[in-house]
Short mmCIF file of C-alpha atoms in Angstrom, two decimals:
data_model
loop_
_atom_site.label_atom_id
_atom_site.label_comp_id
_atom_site.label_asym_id
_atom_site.label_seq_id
_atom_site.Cartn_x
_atom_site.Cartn_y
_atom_site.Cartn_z
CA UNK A 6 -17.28 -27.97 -15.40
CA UNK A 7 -18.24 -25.69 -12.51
CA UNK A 8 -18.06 -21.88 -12.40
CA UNK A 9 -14.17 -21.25 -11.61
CA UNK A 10 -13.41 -24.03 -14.34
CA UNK A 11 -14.79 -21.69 -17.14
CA UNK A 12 -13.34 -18.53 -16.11
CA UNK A 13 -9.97 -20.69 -15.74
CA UNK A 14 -10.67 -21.53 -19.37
CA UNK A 15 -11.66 -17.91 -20.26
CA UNK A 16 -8.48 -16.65 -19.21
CA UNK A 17 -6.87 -19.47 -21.67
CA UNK A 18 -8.81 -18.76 -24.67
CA UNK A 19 -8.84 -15.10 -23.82
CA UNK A 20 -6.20 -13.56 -22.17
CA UNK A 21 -2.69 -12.36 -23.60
CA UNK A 22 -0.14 -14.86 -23.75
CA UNK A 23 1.97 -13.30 -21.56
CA UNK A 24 -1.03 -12.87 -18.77
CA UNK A 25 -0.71 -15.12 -15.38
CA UNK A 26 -3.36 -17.34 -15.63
CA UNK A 27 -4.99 -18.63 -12.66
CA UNK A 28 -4.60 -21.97 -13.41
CA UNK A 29 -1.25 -21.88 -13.67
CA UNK A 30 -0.81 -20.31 -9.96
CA UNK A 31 2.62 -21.58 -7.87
CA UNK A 32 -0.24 -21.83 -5.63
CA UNK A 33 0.04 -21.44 -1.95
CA UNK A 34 1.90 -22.46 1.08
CA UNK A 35 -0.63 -24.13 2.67
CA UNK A 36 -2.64 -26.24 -0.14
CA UNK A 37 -6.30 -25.66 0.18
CA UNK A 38 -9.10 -27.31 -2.01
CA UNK A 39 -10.20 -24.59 -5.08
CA UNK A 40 -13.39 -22.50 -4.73
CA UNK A 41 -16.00 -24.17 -7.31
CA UNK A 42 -16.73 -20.02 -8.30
CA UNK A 43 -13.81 -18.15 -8.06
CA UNK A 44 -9.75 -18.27 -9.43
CA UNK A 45 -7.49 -18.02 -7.01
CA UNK A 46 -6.23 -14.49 -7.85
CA UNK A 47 -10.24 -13.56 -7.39
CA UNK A 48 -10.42 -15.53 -4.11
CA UNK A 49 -7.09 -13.35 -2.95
CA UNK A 50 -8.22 -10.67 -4.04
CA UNK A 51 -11.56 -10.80 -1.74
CA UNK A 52 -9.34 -12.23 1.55
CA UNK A 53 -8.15 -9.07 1.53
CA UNK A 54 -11.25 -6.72 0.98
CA UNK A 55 -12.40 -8.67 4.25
CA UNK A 56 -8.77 -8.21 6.49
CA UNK A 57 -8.88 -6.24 9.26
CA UNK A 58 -5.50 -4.42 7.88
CA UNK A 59 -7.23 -3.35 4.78
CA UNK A 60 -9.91 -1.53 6.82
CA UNK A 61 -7.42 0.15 8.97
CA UNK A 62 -5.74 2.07 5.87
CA UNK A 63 -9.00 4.39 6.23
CA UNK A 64 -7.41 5.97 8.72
CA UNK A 65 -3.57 5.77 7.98
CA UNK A 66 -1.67 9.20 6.87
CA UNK A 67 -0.84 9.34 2.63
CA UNK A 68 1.37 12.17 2.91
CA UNK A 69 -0.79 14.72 4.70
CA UNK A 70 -0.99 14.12 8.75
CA UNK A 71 -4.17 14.88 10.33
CA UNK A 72 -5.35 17.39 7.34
CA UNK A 73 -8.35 19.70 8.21
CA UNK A 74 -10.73 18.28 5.64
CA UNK A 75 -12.74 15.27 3.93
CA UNK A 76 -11.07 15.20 0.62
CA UNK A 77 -7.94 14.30 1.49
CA UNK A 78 -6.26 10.93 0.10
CA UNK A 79 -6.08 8.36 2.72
CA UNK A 80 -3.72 4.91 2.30
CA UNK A 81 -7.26 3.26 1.81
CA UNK A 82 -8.05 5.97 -1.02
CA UNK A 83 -4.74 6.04 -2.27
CA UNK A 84 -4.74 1.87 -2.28
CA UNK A 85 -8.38 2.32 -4.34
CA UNK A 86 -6.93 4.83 -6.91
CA UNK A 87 -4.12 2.39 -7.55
CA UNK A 88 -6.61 -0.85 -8.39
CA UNK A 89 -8.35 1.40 -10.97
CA UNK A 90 -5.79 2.50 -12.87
CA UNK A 91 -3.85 -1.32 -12.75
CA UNK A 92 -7.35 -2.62 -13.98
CA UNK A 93 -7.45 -0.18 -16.73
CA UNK A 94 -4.14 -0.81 -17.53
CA UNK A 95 -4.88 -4.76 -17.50
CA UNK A 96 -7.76 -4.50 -19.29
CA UNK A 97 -6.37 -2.65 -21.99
CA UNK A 98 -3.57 -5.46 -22.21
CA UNK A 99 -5.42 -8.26 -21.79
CA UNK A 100 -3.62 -9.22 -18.53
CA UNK A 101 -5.20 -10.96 -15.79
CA UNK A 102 -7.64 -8.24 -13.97
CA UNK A 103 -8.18 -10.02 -10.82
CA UNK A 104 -4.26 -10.85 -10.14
CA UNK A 105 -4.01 -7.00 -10.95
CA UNK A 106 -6.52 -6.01 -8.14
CA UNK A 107 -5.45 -7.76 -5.59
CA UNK A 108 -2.18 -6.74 -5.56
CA UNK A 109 -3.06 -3.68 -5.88
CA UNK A 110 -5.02 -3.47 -2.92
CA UNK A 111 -2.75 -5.12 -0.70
CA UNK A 112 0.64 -3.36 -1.55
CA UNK A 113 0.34 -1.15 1.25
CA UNK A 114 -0.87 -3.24 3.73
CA UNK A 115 1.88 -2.74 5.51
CA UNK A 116 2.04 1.20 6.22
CA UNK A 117 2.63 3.30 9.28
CA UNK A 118 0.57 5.01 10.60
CA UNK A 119 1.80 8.66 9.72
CA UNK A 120 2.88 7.67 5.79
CA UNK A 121 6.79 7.48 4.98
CA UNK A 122 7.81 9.43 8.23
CA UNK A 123 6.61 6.29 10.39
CA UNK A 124 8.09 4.16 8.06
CA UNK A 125 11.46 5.68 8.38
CA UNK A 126 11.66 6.07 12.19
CA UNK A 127 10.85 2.23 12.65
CA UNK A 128 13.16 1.49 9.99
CA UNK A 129 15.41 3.39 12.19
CA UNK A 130 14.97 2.36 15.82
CA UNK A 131 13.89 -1.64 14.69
CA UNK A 132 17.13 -3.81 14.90
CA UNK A 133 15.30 -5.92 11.95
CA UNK A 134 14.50 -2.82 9.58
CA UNK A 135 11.61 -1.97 8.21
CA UNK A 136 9.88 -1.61 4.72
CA UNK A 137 6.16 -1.28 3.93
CA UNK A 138 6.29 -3.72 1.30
CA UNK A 139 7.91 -6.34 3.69
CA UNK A 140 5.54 -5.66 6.33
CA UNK A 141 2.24 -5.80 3.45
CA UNK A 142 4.18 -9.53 3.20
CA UNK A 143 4.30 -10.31 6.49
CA UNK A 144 0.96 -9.49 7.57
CA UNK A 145 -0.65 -11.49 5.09
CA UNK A 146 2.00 -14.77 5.66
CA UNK A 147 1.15 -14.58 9.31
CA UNK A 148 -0.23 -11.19 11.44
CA UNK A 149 -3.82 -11.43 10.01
CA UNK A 150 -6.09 -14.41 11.06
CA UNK A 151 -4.30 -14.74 14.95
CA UNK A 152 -1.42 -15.69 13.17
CA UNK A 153 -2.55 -17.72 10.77
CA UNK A 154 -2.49 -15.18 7.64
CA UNK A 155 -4.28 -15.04 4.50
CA UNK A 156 -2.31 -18.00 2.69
CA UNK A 157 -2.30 -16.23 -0.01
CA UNK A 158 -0.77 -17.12 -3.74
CA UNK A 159 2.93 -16.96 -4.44
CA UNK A 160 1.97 -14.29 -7.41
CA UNK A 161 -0.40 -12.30 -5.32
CA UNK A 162 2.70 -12.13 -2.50
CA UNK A 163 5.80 -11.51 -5.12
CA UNK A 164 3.76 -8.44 -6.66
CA UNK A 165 2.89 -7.20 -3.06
CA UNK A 166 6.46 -7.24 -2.38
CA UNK A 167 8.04 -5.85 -5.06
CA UNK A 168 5.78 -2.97 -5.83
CA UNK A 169 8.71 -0.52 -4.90
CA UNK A 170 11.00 1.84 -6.94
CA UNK A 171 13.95 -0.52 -6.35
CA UNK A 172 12.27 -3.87 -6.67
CA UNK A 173 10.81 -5.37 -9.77
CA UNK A 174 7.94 -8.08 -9.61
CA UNK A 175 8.38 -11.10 -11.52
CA UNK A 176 4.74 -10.91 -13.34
CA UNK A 177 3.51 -8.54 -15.71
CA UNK A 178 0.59 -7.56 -13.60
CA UNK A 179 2.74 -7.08 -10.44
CA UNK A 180 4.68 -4.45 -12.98
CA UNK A 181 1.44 -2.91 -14.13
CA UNK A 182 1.01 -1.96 -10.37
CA UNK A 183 4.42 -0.91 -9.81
CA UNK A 184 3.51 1.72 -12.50
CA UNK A 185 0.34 2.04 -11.01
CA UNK A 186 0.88 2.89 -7.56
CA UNK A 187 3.14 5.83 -9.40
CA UNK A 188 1.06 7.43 -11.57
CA UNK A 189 -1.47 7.19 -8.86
CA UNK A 190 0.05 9.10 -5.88
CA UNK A 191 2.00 11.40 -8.24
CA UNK A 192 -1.32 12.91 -9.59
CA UNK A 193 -3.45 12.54 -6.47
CA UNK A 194 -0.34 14.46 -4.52
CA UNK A 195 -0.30 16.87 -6.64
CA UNK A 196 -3.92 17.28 -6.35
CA UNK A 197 -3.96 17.56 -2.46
CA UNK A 198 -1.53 20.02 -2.42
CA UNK A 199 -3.44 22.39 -4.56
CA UNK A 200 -5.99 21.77 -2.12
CA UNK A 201 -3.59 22.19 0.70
CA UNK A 202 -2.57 25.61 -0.58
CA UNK A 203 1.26 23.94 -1.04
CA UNK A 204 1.82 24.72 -4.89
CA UNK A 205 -0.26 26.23 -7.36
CA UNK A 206 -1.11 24.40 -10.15
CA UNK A 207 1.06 27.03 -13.02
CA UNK A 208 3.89 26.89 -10.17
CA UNK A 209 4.65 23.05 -11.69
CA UNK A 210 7.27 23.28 -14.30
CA UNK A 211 6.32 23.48 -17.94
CA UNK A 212 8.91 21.00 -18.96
CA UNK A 213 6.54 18.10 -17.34
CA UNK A 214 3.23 20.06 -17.69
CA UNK A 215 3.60 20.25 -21.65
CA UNK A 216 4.81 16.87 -21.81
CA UNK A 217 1.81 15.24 -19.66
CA UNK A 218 -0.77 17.96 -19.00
CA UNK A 219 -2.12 20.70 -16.92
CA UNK A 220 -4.49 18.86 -14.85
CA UNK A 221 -4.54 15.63 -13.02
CA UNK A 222 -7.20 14.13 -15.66
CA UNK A 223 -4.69 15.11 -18.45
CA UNK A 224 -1.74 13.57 -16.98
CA UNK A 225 -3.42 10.19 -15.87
CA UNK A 226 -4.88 10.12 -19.25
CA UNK A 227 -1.35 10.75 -20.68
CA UNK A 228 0.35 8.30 -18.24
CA UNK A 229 -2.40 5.22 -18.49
CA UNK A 230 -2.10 5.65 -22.26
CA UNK A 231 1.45 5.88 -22.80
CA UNK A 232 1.77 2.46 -20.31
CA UNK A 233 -1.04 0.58 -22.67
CA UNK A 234 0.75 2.13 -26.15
CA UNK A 235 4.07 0.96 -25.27
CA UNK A 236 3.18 -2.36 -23.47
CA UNK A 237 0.91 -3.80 -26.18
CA UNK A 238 2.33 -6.93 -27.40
CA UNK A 239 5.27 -7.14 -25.86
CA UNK A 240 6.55 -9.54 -22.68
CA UNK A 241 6.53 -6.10 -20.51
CA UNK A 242 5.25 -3.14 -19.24
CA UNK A 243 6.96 -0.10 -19.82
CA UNK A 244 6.46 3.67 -20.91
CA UNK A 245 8.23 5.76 -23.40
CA UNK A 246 11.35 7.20 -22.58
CA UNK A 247 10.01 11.10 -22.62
CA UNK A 248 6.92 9.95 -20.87
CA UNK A 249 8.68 8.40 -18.23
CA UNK A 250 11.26 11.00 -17.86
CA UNK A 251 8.69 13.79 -17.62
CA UNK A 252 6.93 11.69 -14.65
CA UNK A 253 10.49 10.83 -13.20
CA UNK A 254 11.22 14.82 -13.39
CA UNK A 255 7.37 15.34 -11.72
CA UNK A 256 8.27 13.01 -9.16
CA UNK A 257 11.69 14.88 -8.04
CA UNK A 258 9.47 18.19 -8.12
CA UNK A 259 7.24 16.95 -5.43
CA UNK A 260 9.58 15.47 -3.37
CA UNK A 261 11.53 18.99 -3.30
CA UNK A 262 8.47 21.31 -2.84
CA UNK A 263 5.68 19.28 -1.14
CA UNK A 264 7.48 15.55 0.63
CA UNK A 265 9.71 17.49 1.90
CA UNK A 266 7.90 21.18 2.84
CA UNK A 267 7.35 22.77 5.95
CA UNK A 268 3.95 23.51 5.66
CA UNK A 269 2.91 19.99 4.68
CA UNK A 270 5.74 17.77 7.09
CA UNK A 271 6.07 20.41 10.11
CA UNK A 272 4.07 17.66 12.11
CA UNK A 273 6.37 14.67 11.29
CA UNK A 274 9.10 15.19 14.00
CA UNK A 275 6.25 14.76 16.58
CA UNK A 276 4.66 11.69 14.90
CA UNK A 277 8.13 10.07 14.67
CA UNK A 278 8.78 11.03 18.89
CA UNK A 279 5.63 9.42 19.13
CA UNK A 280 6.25 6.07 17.77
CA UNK A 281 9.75 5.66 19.31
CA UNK A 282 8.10 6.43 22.43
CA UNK A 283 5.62 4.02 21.61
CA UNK A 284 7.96 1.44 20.32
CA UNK A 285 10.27 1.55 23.29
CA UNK A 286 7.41 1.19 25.71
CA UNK A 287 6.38 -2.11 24.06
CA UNK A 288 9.43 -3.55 23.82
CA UNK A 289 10.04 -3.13 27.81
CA UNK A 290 5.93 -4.28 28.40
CA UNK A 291 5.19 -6.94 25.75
CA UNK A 292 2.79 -8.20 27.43
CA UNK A 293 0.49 -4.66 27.29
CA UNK A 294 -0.08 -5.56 23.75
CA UNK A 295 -2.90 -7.15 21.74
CA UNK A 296 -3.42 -10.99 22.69
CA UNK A 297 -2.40 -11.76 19.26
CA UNK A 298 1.02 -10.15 19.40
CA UNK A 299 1.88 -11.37 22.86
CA UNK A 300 1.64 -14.74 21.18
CA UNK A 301 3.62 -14.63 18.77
CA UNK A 302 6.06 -13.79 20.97
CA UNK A 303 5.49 -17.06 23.58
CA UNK A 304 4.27 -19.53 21.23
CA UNK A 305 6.06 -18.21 17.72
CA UNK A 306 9.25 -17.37 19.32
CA UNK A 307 8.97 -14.13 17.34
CA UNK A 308 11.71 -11.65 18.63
CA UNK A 309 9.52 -9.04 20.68
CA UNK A 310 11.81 -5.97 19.12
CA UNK A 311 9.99 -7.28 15.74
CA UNK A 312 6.38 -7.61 17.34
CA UNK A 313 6.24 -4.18 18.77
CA UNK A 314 7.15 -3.04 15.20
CA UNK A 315 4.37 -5.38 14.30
CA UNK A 316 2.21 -4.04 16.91
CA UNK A 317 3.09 0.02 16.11
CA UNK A 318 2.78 -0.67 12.59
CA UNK A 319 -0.51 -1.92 12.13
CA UNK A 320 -1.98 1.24 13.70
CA UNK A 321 -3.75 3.77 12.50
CA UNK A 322 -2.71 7.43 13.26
CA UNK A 323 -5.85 7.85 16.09
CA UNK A 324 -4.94 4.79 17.83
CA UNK A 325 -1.44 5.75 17.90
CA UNK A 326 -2.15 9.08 19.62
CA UNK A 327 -4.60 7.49 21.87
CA UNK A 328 -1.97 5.30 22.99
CA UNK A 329 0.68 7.79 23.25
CA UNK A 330 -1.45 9.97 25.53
CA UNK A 331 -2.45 6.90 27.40
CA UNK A 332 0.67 6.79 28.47
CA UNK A 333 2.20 9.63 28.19
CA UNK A 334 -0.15 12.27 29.23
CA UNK A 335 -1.57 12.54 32.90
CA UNK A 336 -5.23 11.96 33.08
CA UNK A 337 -7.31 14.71 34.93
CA UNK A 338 -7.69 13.56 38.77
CA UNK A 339 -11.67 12.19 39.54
CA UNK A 340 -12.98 12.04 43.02
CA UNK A 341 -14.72 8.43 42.27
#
């Protein structure tokens, strides 16, 4: 029995019963022979430490564009914040950990540069749509490797996809990160726009404050608990009904004084100019982007409307702007 073998019987012996166990996987598109060290959730999990989109989230807008400062959340930050509380949460439940982190940490894959405001604008101007959670999809199916993806697990993929508000995954460690990803940008929001000079922390309404807490360690301590509490044991993950209303109620609070404010958006009309500039420049010049995109178009038959959203989506708020003023912006005349 190699390595992988006993951790696949681990999980077995020690996991809940209504855990995904890795040996129980729908597996993968593309049928590969197992890793003799590591489950297949594991071995997902580390494909997408090592993808080029995870790396890029570093320097992708959360909500905040271009703050003046180091301690802002990033998407990479954000993703990170989101793995530790799902593992916690797993943990706790006895769920599997490794299915938990890997979805995690590729849920938003998929982002705009420039947070929800890119996402919207693309959404807008793309005949085919656009959703994050789609695109986290789609990048690992086929944008990442030349076109040859990740090939990653049908598990790893569903929980990826359906990490949204309006979506529900079908394992209990996809939910756990549904939750997750909440709880997470909720609290870490909050926190930035304290830092931001946004709210105030005593500005937040008592009827969530006194109910959850008056600091972000009191309400992820309240949240994470109230998940584990109410989840033990049972066939799903859920919160109690005051817990989750307070949190729902938090939620509507910061999309009406900080998602939504001035002080913290003013900047979004310009990003969203930008990338329908952007977008309608690649559309009419495929062939000025990235080798890999250009064929997709010629040797996929991917629709090129589609691969400029591709192409606009999978960069990062500097290369954006460097592009935009590439082409945008006259260059100062050199006598060469």
């Amino acid at each position: 029995m190699n390595i992988r073998e006993q951790q696949e019987a681990f999980e077995k012996t020690y996991l809940s019963p209504y855990a995904s166990l890795s040996s129980a996987s729908r597996g993968r598109v593309r049928s590969e022979e197992p890793c003799d060290i590591r489950p297949c959730y594991q071995r997902d999990r580390d494909r997408i430490l090592h993808s080029k989109a995870f790396r890029r989230m570093k320097h992708k807008t959360q909500v905040f564009l271009a703050p003046k400062g180091d301690h802002y959340r990033t998407r990479l930050t954000h993703t990170l914040e989101v793995a530790q509380i799902g593992r916690t949460i797993a943990r706790a439940l006895r769920m599997n950990e490794d299915l938990t982190e890997a979805i995690a940490l590729g849920h938003d894959l998929g982002h705009t540069p420039f947070g929800h405001s890119g996402e919207a604008i693309l959404s807008k101007i793309c005949p085919y749509g656009f959703r994050h959670s789609q695109q986290s999809v789609r990048i690992v199916e086929l944008l990442e490797k030349n076109g040859r993806g990740l090939n990653l697990t049908w598990e790893v993929k569903n929980g990826m996809a359906n990490h949204s508000t309006h979506t529900m995954p079908a394992t209990l460690e996809g939910k756990i990160i549904r939750l997750s990803d909440k709880i997470a940008y909720i609290n870490h929001d909050i926190d930035d726009a304290i830092r931001g000079h946004i709210i105030v922390e005593n500005e937040i309404p008592a009827c969530y404050t006194d109910v959850l807490g008056h600091s972000s360690k009191e309400r992820l301590n309240t949240l994470v608990h109230d998940v584990i509490i109410n989840s033990a044991g049972k066939n799903n993950i859920i919160m109690s009904p005051h817990i989750e209303e307070a949190m729902l109620g938090l939620r509507k609070y910061m999309f009406d004084h900080v998602y939504t404010n001035p002080k913290a958006k003013g900047e979004e009309k310009k990003a969203q100019h930008l990338l329908a500039v952007l977008y309608d420049y690649y559309v009419k010049h495929p062939h000025e982007m990235s080798e890999e995109f250009i064929r997709l178009i010629e040797s996929a038959g991917e629709p090129v409307e589609k691969v400029a959203c591709d192409y606009i989506a999978g960069m990062t708020d500097q290369f954006a702007i460097s592009k935009y003023e590439e082409l945008c912006v006259p260059s100062s005349w050199k006598i060469y």
